[in-house]
Coordinates of C-alpha atoms and ligand atoms in Angstrom, one line a residue:
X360 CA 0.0 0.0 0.0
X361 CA 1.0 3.3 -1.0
X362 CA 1.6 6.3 1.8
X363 CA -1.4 8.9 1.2
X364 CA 0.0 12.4 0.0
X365 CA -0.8 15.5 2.2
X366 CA -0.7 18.4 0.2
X367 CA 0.5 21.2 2.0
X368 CA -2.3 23.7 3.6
X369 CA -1.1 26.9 6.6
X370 CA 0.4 25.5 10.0
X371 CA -3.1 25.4 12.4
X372 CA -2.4 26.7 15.9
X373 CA -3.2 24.6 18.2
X374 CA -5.7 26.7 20.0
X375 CA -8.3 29.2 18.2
X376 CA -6.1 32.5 17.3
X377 CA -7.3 36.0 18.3
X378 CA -9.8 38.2 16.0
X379 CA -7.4 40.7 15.7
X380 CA -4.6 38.8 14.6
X381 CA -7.2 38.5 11.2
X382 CA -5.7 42.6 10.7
X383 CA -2.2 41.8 10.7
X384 CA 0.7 39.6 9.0
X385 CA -0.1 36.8 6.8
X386 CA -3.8 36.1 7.8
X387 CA -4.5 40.0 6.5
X388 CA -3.6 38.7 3.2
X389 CA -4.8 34.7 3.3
X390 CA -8.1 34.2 4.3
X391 CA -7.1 30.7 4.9
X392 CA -4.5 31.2 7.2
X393 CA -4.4 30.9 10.9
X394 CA -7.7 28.3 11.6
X395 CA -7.0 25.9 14.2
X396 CA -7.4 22.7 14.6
X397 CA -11.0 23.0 16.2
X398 CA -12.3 24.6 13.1
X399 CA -11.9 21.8 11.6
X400 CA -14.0 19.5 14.1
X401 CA -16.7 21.6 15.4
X402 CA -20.2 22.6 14.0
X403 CA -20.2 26.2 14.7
X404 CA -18.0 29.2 15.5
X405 CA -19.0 32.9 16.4
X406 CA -17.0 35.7 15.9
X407 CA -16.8 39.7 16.6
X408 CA -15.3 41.4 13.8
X409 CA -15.3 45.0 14.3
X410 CA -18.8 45.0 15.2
X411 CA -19.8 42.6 13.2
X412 CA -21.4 39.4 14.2
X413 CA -20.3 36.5 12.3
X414 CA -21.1 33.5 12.1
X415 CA -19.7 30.6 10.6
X416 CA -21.8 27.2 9.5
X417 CA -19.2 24.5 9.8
X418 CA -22.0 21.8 9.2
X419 CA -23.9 20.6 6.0
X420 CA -27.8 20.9 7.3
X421 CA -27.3 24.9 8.9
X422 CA -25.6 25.3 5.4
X423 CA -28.8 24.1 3.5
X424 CA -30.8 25.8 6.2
X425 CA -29.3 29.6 5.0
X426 CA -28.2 28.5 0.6
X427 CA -31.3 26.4 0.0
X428 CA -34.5 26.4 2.8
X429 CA -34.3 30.2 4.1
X430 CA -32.5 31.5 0.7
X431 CA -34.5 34.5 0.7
X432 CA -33.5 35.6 3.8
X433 CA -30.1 35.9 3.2
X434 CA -28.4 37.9 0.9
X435 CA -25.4 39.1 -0.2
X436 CA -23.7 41.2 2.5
X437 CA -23.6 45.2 2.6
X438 CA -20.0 45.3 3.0
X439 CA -19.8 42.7 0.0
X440 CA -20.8 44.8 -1.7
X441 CA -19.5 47.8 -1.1
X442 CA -16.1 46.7 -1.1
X443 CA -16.8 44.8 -4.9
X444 CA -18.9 47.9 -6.2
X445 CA -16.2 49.7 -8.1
X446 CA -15.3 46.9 -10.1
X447 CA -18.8 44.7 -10.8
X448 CA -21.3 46.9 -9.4
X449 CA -24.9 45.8 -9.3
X450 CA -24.5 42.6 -11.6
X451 CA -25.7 39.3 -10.8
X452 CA -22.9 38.1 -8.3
X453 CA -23.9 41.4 -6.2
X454 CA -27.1 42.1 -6.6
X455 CA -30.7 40.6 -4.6
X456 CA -34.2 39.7 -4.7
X457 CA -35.5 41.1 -8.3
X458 CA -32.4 42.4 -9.7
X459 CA -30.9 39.2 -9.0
X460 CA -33.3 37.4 -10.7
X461 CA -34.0 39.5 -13.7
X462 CA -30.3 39.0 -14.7
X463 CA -30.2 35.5 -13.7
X464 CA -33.0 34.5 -15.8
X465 CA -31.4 37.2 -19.3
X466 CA -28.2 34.9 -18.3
X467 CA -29.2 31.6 -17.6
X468 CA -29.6 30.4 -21.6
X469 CA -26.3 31.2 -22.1
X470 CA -25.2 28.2 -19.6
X471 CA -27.4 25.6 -20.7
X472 CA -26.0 22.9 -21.3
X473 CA -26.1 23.2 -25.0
X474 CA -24.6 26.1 -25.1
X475 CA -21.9 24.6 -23.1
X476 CA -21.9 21.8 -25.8
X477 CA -21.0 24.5 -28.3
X478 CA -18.1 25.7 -26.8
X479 CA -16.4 22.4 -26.6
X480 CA -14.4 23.7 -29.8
X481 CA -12.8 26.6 -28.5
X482 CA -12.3 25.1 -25.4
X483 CA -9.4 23.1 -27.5
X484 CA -8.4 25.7 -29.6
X485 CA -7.8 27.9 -26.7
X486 CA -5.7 25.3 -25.0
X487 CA -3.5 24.2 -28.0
X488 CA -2.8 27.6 -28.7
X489 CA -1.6 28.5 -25.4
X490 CA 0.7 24.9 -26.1
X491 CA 2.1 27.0 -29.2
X492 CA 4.0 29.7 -26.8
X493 CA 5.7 26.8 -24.5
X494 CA 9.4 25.1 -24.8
X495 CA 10.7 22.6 -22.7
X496 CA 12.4 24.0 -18.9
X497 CA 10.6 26.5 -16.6
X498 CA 7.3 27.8 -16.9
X499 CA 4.5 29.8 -14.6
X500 CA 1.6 27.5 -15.2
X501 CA -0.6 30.0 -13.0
X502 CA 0.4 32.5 -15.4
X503 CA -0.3 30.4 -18.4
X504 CA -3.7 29.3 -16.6
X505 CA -4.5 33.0 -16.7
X506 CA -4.0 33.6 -20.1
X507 CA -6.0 31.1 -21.1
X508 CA -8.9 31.2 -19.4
X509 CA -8.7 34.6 -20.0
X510 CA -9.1 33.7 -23.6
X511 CA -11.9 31.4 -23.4
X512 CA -14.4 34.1 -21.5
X513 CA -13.2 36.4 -24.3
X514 CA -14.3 34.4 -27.2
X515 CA -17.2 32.6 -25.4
X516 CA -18.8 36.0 -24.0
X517 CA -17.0 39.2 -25.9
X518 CA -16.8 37.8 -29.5
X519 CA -12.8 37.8 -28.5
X520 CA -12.5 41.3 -28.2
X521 CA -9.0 41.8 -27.8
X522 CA -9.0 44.6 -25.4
X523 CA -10.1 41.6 -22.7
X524 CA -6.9 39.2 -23.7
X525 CA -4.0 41.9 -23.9
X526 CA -1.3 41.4 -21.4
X527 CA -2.1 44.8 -19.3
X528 CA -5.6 43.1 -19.0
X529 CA -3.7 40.5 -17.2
X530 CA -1.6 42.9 -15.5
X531 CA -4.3 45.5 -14.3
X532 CA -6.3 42.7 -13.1
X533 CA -3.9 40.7 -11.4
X534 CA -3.3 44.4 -9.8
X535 CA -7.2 44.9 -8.4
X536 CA -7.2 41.5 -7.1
X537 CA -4.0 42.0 -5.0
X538 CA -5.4 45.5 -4.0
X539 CA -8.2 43.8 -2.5
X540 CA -6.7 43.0 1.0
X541 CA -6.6 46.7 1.5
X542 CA -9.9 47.3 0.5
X543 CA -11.1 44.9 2.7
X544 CA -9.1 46.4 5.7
X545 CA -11.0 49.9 5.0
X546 CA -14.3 48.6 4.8
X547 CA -14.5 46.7 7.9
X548 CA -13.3 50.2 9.6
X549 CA -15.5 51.6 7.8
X550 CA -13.1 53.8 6.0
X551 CA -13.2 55.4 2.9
X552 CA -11.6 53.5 0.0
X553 CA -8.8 55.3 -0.4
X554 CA -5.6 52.9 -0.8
X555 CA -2.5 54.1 1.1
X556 CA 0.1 51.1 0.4
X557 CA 1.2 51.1 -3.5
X558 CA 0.0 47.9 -3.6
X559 CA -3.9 49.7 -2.9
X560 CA -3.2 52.3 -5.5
X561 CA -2.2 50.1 -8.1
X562 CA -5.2 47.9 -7.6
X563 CA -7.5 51.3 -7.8
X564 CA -5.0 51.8 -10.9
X565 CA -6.1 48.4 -11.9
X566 CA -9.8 49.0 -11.0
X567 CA -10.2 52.0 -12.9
X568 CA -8.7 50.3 -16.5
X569 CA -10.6 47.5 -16.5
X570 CA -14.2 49.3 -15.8
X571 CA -13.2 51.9 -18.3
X572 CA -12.2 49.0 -20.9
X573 CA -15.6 47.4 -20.3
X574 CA -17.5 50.8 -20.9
X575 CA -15.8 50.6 -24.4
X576 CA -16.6 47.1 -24.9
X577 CA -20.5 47.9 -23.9
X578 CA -20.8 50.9 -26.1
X579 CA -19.4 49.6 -29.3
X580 CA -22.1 46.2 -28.8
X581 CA -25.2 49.0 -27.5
X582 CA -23.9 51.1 -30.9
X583 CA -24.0 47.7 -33.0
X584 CA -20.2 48.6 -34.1
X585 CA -19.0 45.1 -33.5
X586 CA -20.3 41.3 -34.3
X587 CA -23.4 39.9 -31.9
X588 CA -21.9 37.9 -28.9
X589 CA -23.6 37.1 -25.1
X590 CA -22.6 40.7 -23.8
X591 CA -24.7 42.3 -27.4
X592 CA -27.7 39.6 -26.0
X593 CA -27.3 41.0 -22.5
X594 CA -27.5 44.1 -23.4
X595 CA -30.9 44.5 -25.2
X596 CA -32.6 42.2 -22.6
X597 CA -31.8 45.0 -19.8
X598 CA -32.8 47.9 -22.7
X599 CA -35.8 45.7 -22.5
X600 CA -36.7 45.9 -18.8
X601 CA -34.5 49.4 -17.4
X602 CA -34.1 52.9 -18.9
X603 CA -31.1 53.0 -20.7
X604 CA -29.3 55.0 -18.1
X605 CA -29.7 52.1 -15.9
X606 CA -29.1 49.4 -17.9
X607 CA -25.9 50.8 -19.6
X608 CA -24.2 50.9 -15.9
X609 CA -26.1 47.0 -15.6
X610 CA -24.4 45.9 -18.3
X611 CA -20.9 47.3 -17.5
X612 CA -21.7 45.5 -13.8
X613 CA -22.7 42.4 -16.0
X614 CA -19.5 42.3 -18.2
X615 CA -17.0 43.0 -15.8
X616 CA -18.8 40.3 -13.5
X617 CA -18.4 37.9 -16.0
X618 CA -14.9 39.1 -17.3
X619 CA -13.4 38.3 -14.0
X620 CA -15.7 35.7 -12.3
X621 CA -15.7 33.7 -15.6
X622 CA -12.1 33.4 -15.7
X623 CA -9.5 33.8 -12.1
X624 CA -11.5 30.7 -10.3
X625 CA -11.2 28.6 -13.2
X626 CA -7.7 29.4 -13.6
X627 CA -7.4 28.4 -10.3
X628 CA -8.8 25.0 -10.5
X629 CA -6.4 24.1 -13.1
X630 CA -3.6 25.5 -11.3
X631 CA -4.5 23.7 -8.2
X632 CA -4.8 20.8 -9.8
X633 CA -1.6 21.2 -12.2
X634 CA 0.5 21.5 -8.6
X635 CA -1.3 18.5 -7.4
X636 CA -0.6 16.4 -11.1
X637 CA 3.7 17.1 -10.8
X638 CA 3.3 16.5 -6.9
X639 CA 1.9 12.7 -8.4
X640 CA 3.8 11.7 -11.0
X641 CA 2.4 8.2 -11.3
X642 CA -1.1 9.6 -11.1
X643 CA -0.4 12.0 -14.1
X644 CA 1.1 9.4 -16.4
X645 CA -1.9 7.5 -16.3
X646 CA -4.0 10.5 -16.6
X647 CA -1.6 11.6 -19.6
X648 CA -2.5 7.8 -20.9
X649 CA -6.5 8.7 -20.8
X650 CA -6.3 12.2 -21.9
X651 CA -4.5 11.0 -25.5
X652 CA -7.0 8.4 -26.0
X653 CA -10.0 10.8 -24.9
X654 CA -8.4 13.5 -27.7
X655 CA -8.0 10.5 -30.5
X656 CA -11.4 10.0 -30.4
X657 CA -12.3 13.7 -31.5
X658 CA -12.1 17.1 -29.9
X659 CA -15.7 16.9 -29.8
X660 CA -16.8 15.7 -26.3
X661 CA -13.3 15.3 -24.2
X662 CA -14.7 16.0 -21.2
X663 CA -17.2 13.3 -20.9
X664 CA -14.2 10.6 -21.8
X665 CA -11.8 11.6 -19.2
X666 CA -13.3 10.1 -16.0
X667 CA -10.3 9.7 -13.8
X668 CA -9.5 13.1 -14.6
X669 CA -12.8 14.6 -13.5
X670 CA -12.5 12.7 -10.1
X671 CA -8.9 14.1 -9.8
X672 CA -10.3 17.5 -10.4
X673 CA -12.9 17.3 -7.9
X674 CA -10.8 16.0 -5.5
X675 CA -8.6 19.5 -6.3
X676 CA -10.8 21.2 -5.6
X677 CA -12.1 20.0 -2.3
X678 CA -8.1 20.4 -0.6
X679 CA -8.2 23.9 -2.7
X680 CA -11.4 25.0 -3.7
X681 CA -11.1 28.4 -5.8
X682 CA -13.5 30.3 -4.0
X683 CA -12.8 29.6 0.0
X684 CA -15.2 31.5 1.8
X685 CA -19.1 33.3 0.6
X686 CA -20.9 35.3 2.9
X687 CA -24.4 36.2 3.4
X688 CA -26.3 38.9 5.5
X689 CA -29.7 38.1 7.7
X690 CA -32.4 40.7 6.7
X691 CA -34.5 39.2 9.3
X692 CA -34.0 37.3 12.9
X693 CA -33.7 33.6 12.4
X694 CA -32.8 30.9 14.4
X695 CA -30.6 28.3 12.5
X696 CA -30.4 24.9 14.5
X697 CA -29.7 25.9 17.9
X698 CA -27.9 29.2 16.8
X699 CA -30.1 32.6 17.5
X700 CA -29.6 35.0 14.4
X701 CA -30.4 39.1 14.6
X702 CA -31.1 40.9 11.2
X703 CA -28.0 42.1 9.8
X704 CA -25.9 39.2 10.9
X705 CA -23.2 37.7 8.7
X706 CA -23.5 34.2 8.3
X707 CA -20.1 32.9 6.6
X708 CA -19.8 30.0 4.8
X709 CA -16.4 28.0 4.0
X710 CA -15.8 25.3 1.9
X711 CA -12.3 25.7 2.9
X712 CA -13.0 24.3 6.6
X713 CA -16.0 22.3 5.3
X714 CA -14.0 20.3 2.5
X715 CA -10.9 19.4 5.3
X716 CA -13.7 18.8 8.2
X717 CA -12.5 15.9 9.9
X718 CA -16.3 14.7 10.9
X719 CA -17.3 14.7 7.1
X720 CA -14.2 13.7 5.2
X721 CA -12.2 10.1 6.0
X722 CA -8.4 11.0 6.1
X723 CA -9.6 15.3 5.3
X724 CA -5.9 16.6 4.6
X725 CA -5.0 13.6 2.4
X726 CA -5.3 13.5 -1.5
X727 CA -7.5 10.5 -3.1
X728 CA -8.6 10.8 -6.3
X729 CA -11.4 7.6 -5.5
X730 CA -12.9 9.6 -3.0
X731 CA -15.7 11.3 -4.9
X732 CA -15.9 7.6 -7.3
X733 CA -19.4 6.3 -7.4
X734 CA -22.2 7.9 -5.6
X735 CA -20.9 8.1 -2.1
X736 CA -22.9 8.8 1.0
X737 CA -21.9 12.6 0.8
X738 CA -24.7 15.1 2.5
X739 CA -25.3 17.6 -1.0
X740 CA -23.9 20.7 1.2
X741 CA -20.7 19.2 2.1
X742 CA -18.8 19.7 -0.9
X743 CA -19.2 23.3 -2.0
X744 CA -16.7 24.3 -4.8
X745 CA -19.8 26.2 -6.6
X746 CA -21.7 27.1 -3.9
X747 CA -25.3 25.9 -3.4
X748 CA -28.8 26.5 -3.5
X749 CA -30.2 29.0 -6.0
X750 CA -27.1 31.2 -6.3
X751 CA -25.2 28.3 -6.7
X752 CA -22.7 29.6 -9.7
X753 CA -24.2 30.0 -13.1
X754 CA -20.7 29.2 -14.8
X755 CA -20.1 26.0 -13.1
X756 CA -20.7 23.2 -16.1
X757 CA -18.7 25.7 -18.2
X758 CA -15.8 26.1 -15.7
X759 CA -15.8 22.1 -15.7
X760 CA -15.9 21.4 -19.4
X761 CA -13.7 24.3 -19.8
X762 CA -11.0 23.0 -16.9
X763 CA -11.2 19.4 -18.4
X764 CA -10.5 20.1 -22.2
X765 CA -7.5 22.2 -21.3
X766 CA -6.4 19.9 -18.9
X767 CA -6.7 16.8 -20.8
X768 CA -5.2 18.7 -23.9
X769 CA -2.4 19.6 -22.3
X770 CA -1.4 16.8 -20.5
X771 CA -1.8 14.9 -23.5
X772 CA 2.2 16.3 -24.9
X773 CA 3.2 17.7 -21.9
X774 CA 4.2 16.2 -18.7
X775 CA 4.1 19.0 -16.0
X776 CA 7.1 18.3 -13.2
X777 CA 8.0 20.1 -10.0
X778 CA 10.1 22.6 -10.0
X779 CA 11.5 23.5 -6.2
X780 CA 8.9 26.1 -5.4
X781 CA 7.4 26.1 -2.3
X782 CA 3.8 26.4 -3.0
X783 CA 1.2 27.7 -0.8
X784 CA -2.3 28.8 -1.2
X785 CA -2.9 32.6 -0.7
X786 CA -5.6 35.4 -1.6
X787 CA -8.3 36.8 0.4
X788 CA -11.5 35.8 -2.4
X789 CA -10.3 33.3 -4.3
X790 CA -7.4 31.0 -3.2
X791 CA -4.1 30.9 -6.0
X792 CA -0.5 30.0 -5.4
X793 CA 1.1 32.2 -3.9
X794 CA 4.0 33.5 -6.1
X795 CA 2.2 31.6 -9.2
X796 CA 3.4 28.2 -10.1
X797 CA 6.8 27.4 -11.8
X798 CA 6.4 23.9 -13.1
X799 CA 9.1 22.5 -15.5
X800 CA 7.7 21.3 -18.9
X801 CA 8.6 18.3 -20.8
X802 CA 7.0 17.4 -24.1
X803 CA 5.9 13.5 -23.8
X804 CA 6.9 11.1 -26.4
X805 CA 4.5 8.0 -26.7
X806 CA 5.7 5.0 -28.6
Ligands
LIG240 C1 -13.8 26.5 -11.2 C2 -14.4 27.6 -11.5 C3 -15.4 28.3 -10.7 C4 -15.7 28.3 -9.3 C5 -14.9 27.5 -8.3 C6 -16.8 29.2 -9.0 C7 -17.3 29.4 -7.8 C8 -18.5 30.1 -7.5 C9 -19.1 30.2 -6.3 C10 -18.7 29.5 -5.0 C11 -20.2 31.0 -6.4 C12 -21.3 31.3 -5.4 C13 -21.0 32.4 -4.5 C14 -22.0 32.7 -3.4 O1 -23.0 31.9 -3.3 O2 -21.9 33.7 -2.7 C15 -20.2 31.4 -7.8 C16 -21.2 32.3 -8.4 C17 -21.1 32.8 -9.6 N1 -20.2 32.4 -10.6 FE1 -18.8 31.0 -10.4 N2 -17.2 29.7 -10.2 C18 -16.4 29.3 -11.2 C19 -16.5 29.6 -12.6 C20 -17.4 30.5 -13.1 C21 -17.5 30.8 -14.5 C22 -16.7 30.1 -15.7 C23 -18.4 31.8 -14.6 C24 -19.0 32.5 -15.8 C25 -18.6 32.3 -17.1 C26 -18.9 32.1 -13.3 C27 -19.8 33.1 -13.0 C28 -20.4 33.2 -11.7 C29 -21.5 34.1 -11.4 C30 -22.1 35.1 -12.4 C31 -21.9 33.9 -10.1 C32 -23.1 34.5 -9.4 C33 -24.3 33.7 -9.6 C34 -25.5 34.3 -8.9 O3 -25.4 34.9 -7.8 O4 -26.7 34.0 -9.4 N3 -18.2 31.3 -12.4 N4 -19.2 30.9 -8.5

């Protein structure tokens, strides 16, 4: 029998750490840094933050209770979003009750699974061209990740403008993401947004770019100067329902939503899940094996003929699921299991304790790609990569297809090998290497 690999996750004191340790040092810029053990065993935890009560479901039913049989009494919170409004506004990740589900339903076509199906193309052409910029030796594959999935939402959403796939996209966004920590910091002191630290004020830099790129990419669709794509479709539904004042500032919300939404937790997944492939080798020969015979069949439908792969990225993304934490806010009192809730509570959900929570998950800190083979006896809101419930993500068969056909194209010439970084998880939203993820390339020769 083979030792079970631990991936590596942050040290865990051994006793719960101090609120305010959350403002300084490395758990200021890692949400998943600093949880003790006991997170990781108990049901429940409640927190002060700066006047805000938190608190945090650690068990699949209270989850269900506030994503799926209360839904409508929780929503996204005020500080949410306040801190994302300068960069996706009122669009359908921030916004509630009738908003919400006036853009859900212009959206929701666009996901089907048909129009899923006919993506499946791109999806390959996107990866093999990303193929065409790599030689053998050293390479950021969290970088390349980037780029790529960059890519796809361009063509699959933006009719591949290439204002959205330039390499100061990549830099300005990479910039408002980093920025964030800062942002976070003000609005919990309840500070104006004004970043003091470069790093804040070249992720306002960064901020400022992107949402006046977007306004260009919306006027030129509302003006019908460019070919019809999902942001043109978006666009005349909200000209449908809001004055055009409105839905002009909707659809910017909308496209910069799905500009950055649609591509940083997907890149993610494949990073994570690259990392985890060189940290295996065995693993990813025989996942290189399935992946060439998957592509010999046709580029066509990939995804449905790489099964091991699919179980090795789920199991990716339960030790690093993309998006760690989601909040939402109470509007009214509630009382979830035993647990009294006052209107304007935070109730914080996170798959990053849930996925590694030792009652739930046999050997939690270990990798095994069998774990999620077959149907398993696994409670639906215990594994929560995509969240749950109705704003469970809308882009979630797309990210899958998307992450597999890259994935399986790539490891199909290319065998990904460690390369003496030290690689740990890091980000305050969504959870990346830290430092990106040097990996060293060899093309694979099969007889
Ligand atoms: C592996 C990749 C992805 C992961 C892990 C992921 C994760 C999530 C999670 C956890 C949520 C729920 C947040 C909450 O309940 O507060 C969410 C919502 C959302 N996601 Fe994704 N996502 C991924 C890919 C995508 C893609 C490819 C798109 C679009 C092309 C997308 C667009 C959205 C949108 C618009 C929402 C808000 C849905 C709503 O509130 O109705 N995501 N995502």
């Amino acid at each position: 029998m083979t030792m079970a690999f631990i991936p590596p996750y942050p040290p865990r004191p051994a006793k719960p750490v101090a609120t305010w340790r959350g403002f300084f040092g490395e758990r200021a810029r890692t949400s998943v840094y600093g949880w003790s053990e006991r997170a990781f065993e108990i049901d429940y935890l409640k927190r002060d933050i700066l006047g805000f009560k938190v608190h945090i479901l650690l068990d699949p039913d209270l989850i269900e209770h506030v994503l799926l049989g209360q839904a409508a009494n929780y929503v996204k919170p005020d500080i949410v979003k306040t801190l994302l409004d300068p960069i996706i506004g009122r669009g359908l990740l921030t916004s509630d009750g009738a908003l919400w589900r006036d853009q859900r339903k212009i959206v929701a076509a666009s996901f089907s699974p048909g129009a899923v199906e006919a993506q499946r193309a791109m999806f390959v052409r996107a990866a093999r061209e990303a193929m065409e910029r790599w030689s053998e030796g050293r390479q950021d594959m969290a970088a390349e990740a980037t780029r790529t999935t960059m890519t796809v939402i361009a063509l699959a959403l933006f009719g591949g403008d290439p204002r959205l796939i330039s390499e100061s996209s990549m830099a300005h966004i990479a910039a408002a993401i980093e920025g964030f920590s800062e942002a976070r910091m003000l609005a919990l002191l309840r500070l104006p947004q004004f970043p003091v630290t470069p790093k804040g004020r070249a992720g306002k830099r960064g901020q400022i770019f992107l949402r006046r790129t977007l306004a260009e990419v919306v006027d030129d669709r509302w003006h019908g100067r460019v070919a019809r794509d999902f942001l043109t479709g978006v666009i005349e539904a909200l000209r449908h329902r809001f004055p055009d004042e409105e839905a002009r500032a909707l659809a910017i919300d909308n496209a910069a939503t799905f500009y950055l939404a649609g591509h940083e937790t997907t890149a993610n997944a494949i990073s994570w899940t690259l990392f985890l492939l060189a940290a295996q080798p065995e693993l990813q020969e025989e996942l290189a094996v399935e992946a060439r015979a998957a592509l010999a069949g046709g580029a066509d439908d990939i995804a449905e003929r790489v099964e091991r792969l699919r179980l090795f990225v789920q199991e990716s993304m339960r030790l690093y699921p993309p998006v760690p934490r989601f909040d939402r806010q109470a509007i009214a009192d509630d009382r979830i299991g035993e647990h009294e809730v006052a209107a304007g509570d935070i109730v914080s959900i996170w798959p990053w304790m849930l996925h590694r929570h030792r009652k739930y998950w046999r050997d939690p800190d270990a990798f095994d790609i069998d774990r999620f083979a077959g149907k398993g006896d696994r409670h639906r809101f215990q594994y929560l990569p995509f969240g749950g419930g109705p704003r469970t993500c809308v882009g979630a068969q797309f990210a899958t297809a998307e992450a597999l056909t890259i994935l399986a194209t790539w490891l199909a010439e290319w065998r990904f090998v460690e390369a003496g970084h030290d690689v740990r998880p890091a980000g305050m939203v969504t959870l990346r290497p830290a430092g990106g993820l040097p990996l060293r390339l060899e093309r694979r020769t099969f007889g």
